[in-house]
Amino acid sequence: MTRILITPGEPSGVGPDLIVRLAQERLARSPIVVADPDLLRERAQRLGLPLRVELVEAGTRHPEQQHHIGHLRVLPVRLTQPVVPGQLHQAHAPYVMDSLRIACDACLDGRGDALVTGPVHKGIINDAGLRFTGHTEFLAERCGAEPLMMLVTPGLRVALATTHLPLRDVSAAITRTHLTRALEILHTDLRSRFGITDPRILVCGLNPHAGEGGHLGREEIEVIEPVLTALRARGWSLIGPLPADTAFVPNRLAESDVVLAMYHDQGLPVLKHLGFGQAVNVTLGLPIIRTSVDHGTALALAGTDRADLGSVRAALSLANAMVDGVQPASVQAAL
């Protein structure tokens, strides 16, 4: 009775295109899309693809079904403003947020087993007067949990000690308490969600050269090293803190299961260079399973068939695998 829920994200972006095109493929099970059914029908028509929509009722339990090509089960959320592909509109922001709330709550109350999210446009949501930092923070608040963002691509996992923060705020956010909790979430979920008995975690320093013995910053000496020492006393396998510019070399990655970067753009450029279009964003620390694409709304590609399906395929595959407790072929090397 496994049910995977999908939110396509920003309606004027490529999210609806990806879902409609994904419906044309052979899928392991039939997902439930939380979206406006008319939006999906319009986008299918624009792309010249067949689509049969089956509406599912909100608040009810939906059994797992075999997927039929060109068919989508849709839990309807209605738009109040017409959508033009590629053109953002503030009136769409409440729809995006409602879709996320409905899908998250369905997973929390057992009507869904995992959530796959499409790309949203944070700027237009905030311009509409709605507070939104990102999926990770929104879902954590909704679930009453502490989040940890991790991206997965074949051959590499990268988790983030901090997520969507201005660079000037990163150092103050990395306290001993925060870093300890981030490592605890990472260690726990690698064991429970990914089946790694003794996770080997490589931890980056914050500063160039990991602080150069305090000459380029003291965060490594005062925060990161004491935390790692304390957690090693629990028997954990922790490497670092290492300079970020040499943490991602092949021999280092070969001896680790995951890299913990201190901030967003310290670790993700490496991962996206290696696997952009095939990477999956996973939110750890939640009571629900959540995966997502690794790319943005790609407004210029909306309403065309030029957006790459690789990341949404991988996100759906990983969500199914995490529910089933198996390793998907699409990210086998990273699991």
XYZ file of N, CA and C in Angstrom, residues 40-200:
483
model
N -2.347 20.465 -15.546
C -1.677 19.301 -16.121
C -2.253 18.960 -17.496
N -3.576 19.067 -17.624
C -4.191 18.795 -18.929
C -3.725 19.805 -19.981
N -3.677 21.093 -19.582
C -3.244 22.127 -20.520
C -1.800 21.919 -20.945
N -0.944 21.555 -19.981
C 0.467 21.370 -20.315
C 0.640 20.132 -21.196
N -0.126 19.076 -20.949
C -0.066 17.892 -21.800
C -0.490 18.229 -23.227
N -1.528 19.017 -23.353
C -1.994 19.419 -24.682
C -0.936 20.243 -25.398
N -0.304 21.153 -24.662
C 0.744 21.990 -25.249
C 1.915 21.138 -25.748
N 2.219 20.072 -25.011
C 3.334 19.197 -25.372
C 2.929 18.105 -26.360
N 1.634 18.033 -26.681
C 1.166 17.020 -27.603
C 1.202 15.616 -27.037
N 0.941 15.497 -25.722
C 1.020 14.200 -25.063
C -0.360 13.778 -24.561
N -0.650 12.476 -24.627
C -1.926 12.007 -24.081
C -1.908 12.038 -22.553
N -3.028 12.391 -21.949
C -3.106 12.401 -20.488
C -4.547 12.155 -20.063
N -4.708 11.135 -19.258
C -5.999 10.878 -18.620
C -5.833 11.125 -17.129
N -6.667 11.991 -16.590
C -6.581 12.380 -15.181
C -7.674 11.687 -14.391
N -7.275 11.057 -13.305
C -8.223 10.460 -12.356
C -8.147 11.258 -11.065
N -9.226 11.927 -10.700
C -9.233 12.728 -9.479
C -9.361 11.824 -8.264
N -8.562 12.106 -7.235
C -8.665 11.366 -5.982
C -9.164 12.328 -4.911
N -9.865 11.802 -3.965
C -10.536 12.630 -2.969
C -9.612 12.968 -1.816
N -9.605 14.230 -1.419
C -8.791 14.654 -0.281
C -9.307 14.025 1.005
N -8.395 13.715 1.922
C -8.777 13.207 3.235
C -9.096 11.739 3.274
N -8.920 11.032 2.154
C -9.185 9.594 2.137
C -7.896 8.843 1.873
N -7.887 7.568 2.219
C -6.707 6.738 2.001
C -6.776 6.142 0.601
N -5.676 6.225 -0.112
C -5.663 5.798 -1.502
C -4.752 4.587 -1.655
N -5.275 3.488 -2.164
C -4.442 2.299 -2.290
C -3.378 2.473 -3.373
N -2.310 1.708 -3.253
C -1.298 1.664 -4.298
C -1.922 1.111 -5.567
N -1.512 1.667 -6.706
C -1.999 1.181 -7.982
C -0.848 1.008 -8.954
N -1.040 0.097 -9.890
C -0.104 -0.034 -10.995
C -0.237 1.185 -11.896
N 0.887 1.695 -12.385
C 0.846 2.864 -13.257
C 0.480 2.452 -14.681
N -0.378 3.246 -15.304
C -0.732 3.060 -16.703
C -0.200 4.257 -17.486
N 0.484 4.000 -18.578
C 1.113 5.064 -19.353
C 0.068 6.082 -19.811
N 0.400 7.358 -19.608
C -0.502 8.434 -19.989
C -1.606 8.705 -18.990
N -1.482 8.139 -17.780
C -2.524 8.270 -16.756
C -1.910 8.866 -15.499
N -2.625 9.790 -14.865
C -2.173 10.366 -13.602
C -3.329 10.418 -12.610
N -3.044 10.006 -11.378
C -3.974 10.259 -10.281
C -3.650 11.635 -9.706
N -4.658 12.462 -9.536
C -4.433 13.846 -9.112
C -5.317 14.175 -7.920
N -4.671 14.638 -6.847
C -5.375 15.208 -5.702
C -5.479 16.700 -5.993
N -6.682 17.209 -6.295
C -6.794 18.552 -6.869
C -6.573 19.693 -5.883
N -5.761 20.652 -6.332
C -5.599 21.952 -5.683
C -5.791 22.980 -6.797
N -6.702 23.899 -6.627
C -7.092 24.766 -7.742
C -6.318 26.082 -7.766
N -5.901 26.464 -8.959
C -5.308 27.769 -9.206
C -6.409 28.818 -9.302
N -6.074 30.042 -8.933
C -7.047 31.142 -9.029
C -6.712 32.089 -10.171
N -5.585 31.852 -10.835
C -5.122 32.733 -11.915
C -4.581 31.859 -13.038
N -4.940 32.134 -14.304
C -4.402 31.339 -15.415
C -2.874 31.357 -15.426
N -2.298 30.284 -15.936
C -0.844 30.133 -15.976
C -0.349 30.289 -17.411
N 0.664 31.125 -17.582
C 1.370 31.237 -18.861
C 2.767 30.663 -18.648
N 3.132 29.599 -19.345
C 4.459 29.019 -19.137
C 5.563 30.065 -19.275
N 6.447 30.073 -18.294
C 7.571 30.996 -18.314
C 7.314 32.343 -17.683
N 6.074 32.629 -17.294
C 5.744 33.940 -16.722
C 5.279 33.787 -15.279
N 6.093 34.261 -14.342
C 5.750 34.180 -12.926
C 4.597 35.125 -12.603
N 3.800 34.734 -11.609
C 2.703 35.586 -11.151
C 2.539 35.367 -9.651
N 2.467 36.481 -8.902
C 2.354 36.371 -7.448
C 1.101 35.623 -7.017
N 0.062 35.651 -7.830
C -1.187 34.968 -7.472
C -1.029 33.459 -7.415
N 0.045 32.934 -7.999
C 0.274 31.484 -7.972
C 0.909 31.020 -6.661
N 1.453 31.963 -5.893
C 2.195 31.586 -4.688
C 1.342 30.834 -3.669
N 0.114 31.284 -3.352
C -0.698 30.520 -2.394
C -0.985 29.095 -2.869
N -1.169 28.923 -4.171
C -1.385 27.589 -4.731
C -0.181 26.682 -4.465
N 1.014 27.214 -4.681
C 2.236 26.428 -4.441
C 2.318 26.011 -2.981
N 2.056 26.953 -2.085
C 2.143 26.655 -0.663
C 1.045 25.688 -0.226
N -0.173 25.856 -0.755
C -1.261 24.935 -0.423
C -0.935 23.511 -0.866
N -0.351 23.387 -2.046
C 0.024 22.054 -2.544
C 0.998 21.376 -1.597
N 1.983 22.140 -1.143
C 2.975 21.584 -0.222
C 2.348 21.183 1.105
N 1.493 22.035 1.649
C 0.846 21.727 2.931
C 0.009 20.456 2.829
N -0.792 20.375 1.778
C -1.673 19.219 1.611
C -0.859 17.939 1.461
N 0.190 17.976 0.664
C 1.009 16.785 0.441
C 1.765 16.378 1.697
N 2.332 17.364 2.394
C 3.062 17.068 3.620
C 2.142 16.466 4.667
N 0.958 17.073 4.850
C 0.018 16.585 5.860
C -0.484 15.189 5.526
N -0.641 14.890 4.238
C -1.066 13.543 3.846
C -0.021 12.507 4.237
N 1.256 12.870 4.105
C 2.319 11.946 4.526
C 2.363 11.819 6.047
N 2.155 12.933 6.733
C 2.196 12.899 8.192
C 1.086 12.035 8.780
N -0.095 12.039 8.152
C -1.193 11.258 8.731
C -1.352 9.880 8.105
N -0.350 9.468 7.314
C -0.343 8.095 6.819
C -1.042 7.865 5.502
N -1.539 8.937 4.840
C -2.175 8.766 3.536
C -1.165 8.788 2.396
N 0.078 9.103 2.716
C 1.163 9.059 1.749
C 2.393 8.504 2.425
N 3.232 7.820 1.655
C 4.422 7.188 2.227
C 5.704 7.948 1.934
N 5.670 8.820 0.936
C 6.836 9.639 0.608
C 6.373 10.816 -0.232
N 7.161 11.879 -0.206
C 6.852 13.098 -0.936
C 8.006 13.429 -1.871
N 7.682 13.647 -3.148
C 8.645 14.105 -4.147
C 8.229 15.508 -4.557
N 9.128 16.475 -4.445
C 8.778 17.858 -4.731
C 9.468 18.355 -5.991
N 8.706 19.111 -6.784
C 9.255 19.782 -7.948
C 9.800 21.148 -7.577
N 10.395 21.849 -8.525
C 11.073 23.119 -8.215
C 10.096 24.265 -7.976
N 10.389 25.089 -6.982
C 9.606 26.288 -6.697
C 10.478 27.521 -6.913
N 9.832 28.674 -6.997
C 10.545 29.941 -7.156
C 10.393 30.715 -5.854
N 11.431 30.690 -5.028
C 11.347 31.305 -3.703
C 11.082 32.803 -3.792
N 11.656 33.447 -4.798
C 11.505 34.890 -4.916
C 10.062 35.326 -5.096
N 9.321 34.663 -5.981
C 7.945 35.077 -6.244
C 7.041 34.768 -5.051
N 7.365 33.709 -4.310
C 6.588 33.400 -3.105
C 6.766 34.499 -2.060
N 7.998 34.939 -1.889
C 8.253 36.019 -0.935
C 7.715 37.349 -1.430
N 7.779 37.586 -2.728
C 7.214 38.814 -3.286
C 5.704 38.884 -3.047
N 5.068 37.707 -2.944
C 3.628 37.659 -2.696
C 3.296 37.867 -1.219
N 4.317 38.078 -0.396
C 4.097 38.339 1.018
C 4.038 37.092 1.879
N 4.454 35.944 1.331
C 4.459 34.696 2.082
C 5.889 34.364 2.489
N 6.070 34.036 3.755
C 7.408 33.715 4.254
C 7.803 32.319 3.776
N 8.899 32.234 3.046
C 9.337 30.939 2.519
C 10.823 31.007 2.238
N 11.598 30.207 2.977
C 13.041 30.147 2.764
C 13.408 29.024 1.811
N 12.638 27.961 1.833
C 12.902 26.816 0.969
C 12.097 25.621 1.435
N 12.033 24.583 0.576
C 11.335 23.359 0.930
C 11.823 22.781 2.257
N 13.147 22.724 2.420
C 13.726 22.074 3.595
C 13.203 22.693 4.873
N 13.268 24.032 4.948
C 12.831 24.725 6.153
C 11.309 24.640 6.332
N 10.564 24.754 5.224
C 9.109 24.686 5.305
C 8.654 23.328 5.845
N 9.189 22.255 5.288
C 8.773 20.920 5.710
C 9.191 20.636 7.145
N 10.364 21.125 7.536
C 10.801 20.925 8.912
C 9.852 21.605 9.889
N 9.443 22.831 9.572
C 8.500 23.554 10.449
C 7.155 22.852 10.472
N 6.700 22.396 9.304
C 5.403 21.731 9.223
C 5.404 20.425 10.010
N 6.549 19.733 9.989
C 6.660 18.434 10.671
C 7.108 18.572 12.117
N 7.484 19.787 12.541
C 8.009 19.964 13.886
C 9.312 19.238 14.092
N 10.203 19.320 13.087
C 11.446 18.548 13.124
C 12.626 19.441 12.763
N 13.828 18.917 12.990
C 15.051 19.600 12.591
C 15.508 19.024 11.262
N 15.713 19.879 10.253
C 16.059 19.350 8.938
C 17.558 19.270 8.698
N 17.932 18.421 7.779
C 19.297 18.396 7.265
C 19.198 18.096 5.779
N 19.728 18.986 4.961
C 19.679 18.808 3.520
C 20.843 17.931 3.065
N 20.538 16.942 2.227
C 21.571 16.106 1.632
C 21.243 15.890 0.162
N 22.221 16.059 -0.711
C 22.048 15.751 -2.124
C 22.819 14.476 -2.462
N 22.214 13.683 -3.334
C 22.761 12.379 -3.695
C 22.870 12.299 -5.206
N 24.002 11.877 -5.695
C 24.194 11.574 -7.098
C 25.089 10.342 -7.170
N 25.077 9.601 -8.282
C 25.936 8.416 -8.337
C 27.384 8.741 -7.975
N 27.866 8.115 -6.903
C 29.240 8.291 -6.475
C 29.478 9.312 -5.392
N 28.447 10.062 -4.987
C 28.688 11.123 -4.012
C 27.410 11.500 -3.276
N 27.544 11.692 -1.971
C 26.515 12.316 -1.137
C 27.127 13.535 -0.466
N 26.383 14.637 -0.454
C 26.836 15.840 0.241
C 25.700 16.351 1.110
N 25.941 16.461 2.427
C 24.991 17.051 3.360
C 25.482 18.443 3.740
N 24.556 19.275 4.219
C 24.870 20.671 4.521
C 24.579 20.992 5.980
N 25.591 21.517 6.671
C 25.399 21.921 8.066
C 24.478 23.128 8.165
N 24.516 24.021 7.173
C 23.574 25.134 7.067
C 23.022 25.126 5.651
N 21.846 25.727 5.458
C 21.236 25.656 4.135
C 21.142 27.043 3.500
N 19.963 27.639 3.516
C 19.755 28.873 2.768
C 19.973 30.083 3.671
N 21.253 30.361 3.917
C 21.641 31.507 4.743
C 22.564 32.416 3.949
N 22.466 33.749 4.152
C 23.506 34.626 3.614
C 24.873 34.206 4.168
N 25.899 34.343 3.365
C 27.221 33.873 3.775
C 27.687 34.545 5.063
N 27.309 35.808 5.264
C 27.759 36.518 6.461
C 27.178 35.929 7.751
N 26.094 35.122 7.634
C 25.441 34.545 8.811
C 25.883 33.123 9.118
N 26.682 32.530 8.241
C 27.001 31.107 8.371
C 27.803 30.816 9.633
N 28.856 31.572 9.881
C 29.727 31.277 11.018
C 28.961 31.272 12.340
N 28.103 32.277 12.533
C 27.352 32.351 13.787
C 26.376 31.193 13.933
N 25.921 30.644 12.799
C 24.954 29.547 12.856
C 25.601 28.215 13.209
N 26.905 28.103 12.992
C 27.583 26.829 13.252
C 28.091 26.828 14.693
N 27.212 26.513 15.606
C 27.565 26.368 17.015
C 27.840 24.895 17.313
N 28.380 24.626 18.480
C 28.610 23.226 18.858
C 27.302 22.458 18.922
N 26.265 23.086 19.465
C 24.965 22.412 19.571
C 24.404 22.110 18.193
N 24.447 23.101 17.304
C 23.889 22.914 15.966
C 24.655 21.845 15.191
N 25.976 21.905 15.227
C 26.775 20.947 14.475
C 26.615 19.532 15.031
N 26.549 19.410 16.336
C 26.319 18.095 16.941
C 25.000 17.511 16.465
N 23.959 18.335 16.472
C 22.649 17.847 16.054
C 22.644 17.472 14.580
N 23.306 18.267 13.739
C 23.376 17.958 12.306
C 24.053 16.608 12.077
N 25.128 16.353 12.788
C 25.839 15.081 12.643
C 25.013 13.921 13.191
N 24.272 14.165 14.253
C 23.406 13.103 14.791
C 22.313 12.720 13.794
N 21.702 13.718 13.169
C 20.677 13.438 12.165
C 21.284 12.677 10.999
N 22.432 13.126 10.532
C 23.085 12.485 9.398
C 23.447 11.041 9.711
N 24.041 10.810 10.867
C 24.440 9.466 11.276
C 23.219 8.558 11.408
N 22.165 9.061 12.040
C 20.959 8.260 12.264
C 20.267 7.899 10.955
N 20.082 8.887 10.071
C 19.331 8.635 8.844
C 20.130 7.832 7.820
N 21.444 7.955 7.816
C 22.232 7.085 6.941
C 22.077 5.629 7.351
N 21.932 5.413 8.635
C 21.715 4.046 9.104
C 20.288 3.570 8.839
N 19.294 4.406 9.187
C 17.900 3.945 9.107
C 17.309 4.048 7.710
N 17.673 5.084 6.947
C 17.084 5.298 5.622
C 17.906 4.677 4.500
N 19.228 4.569 4.715
C 20.106 4.111 3.638
C 20.821 2.806 3.954
N 20.612 2.273 5.141
C 21.146 0.966 5.471
C 22.653 0.908 5.628
N 23.289 2.024 6.000
C 24.747 2.047 6.212
C 25.005 1.829 7.702
N 25.549 0.699 8.058
C 25.680 0.316 9.464
C 26.594 1.247 10.238
N 27.737 1.588 9.657
C 28.722 2.446 10.334
C 29.106 3.580 9.385
N 28.308 4.638 9.315
C 28.570 5.703 8.350
C 29.929 6.365 8.570
N 30.646 6.544 7.471
C 31.921 7.258 7.496
C 31.657 8.667 6.979
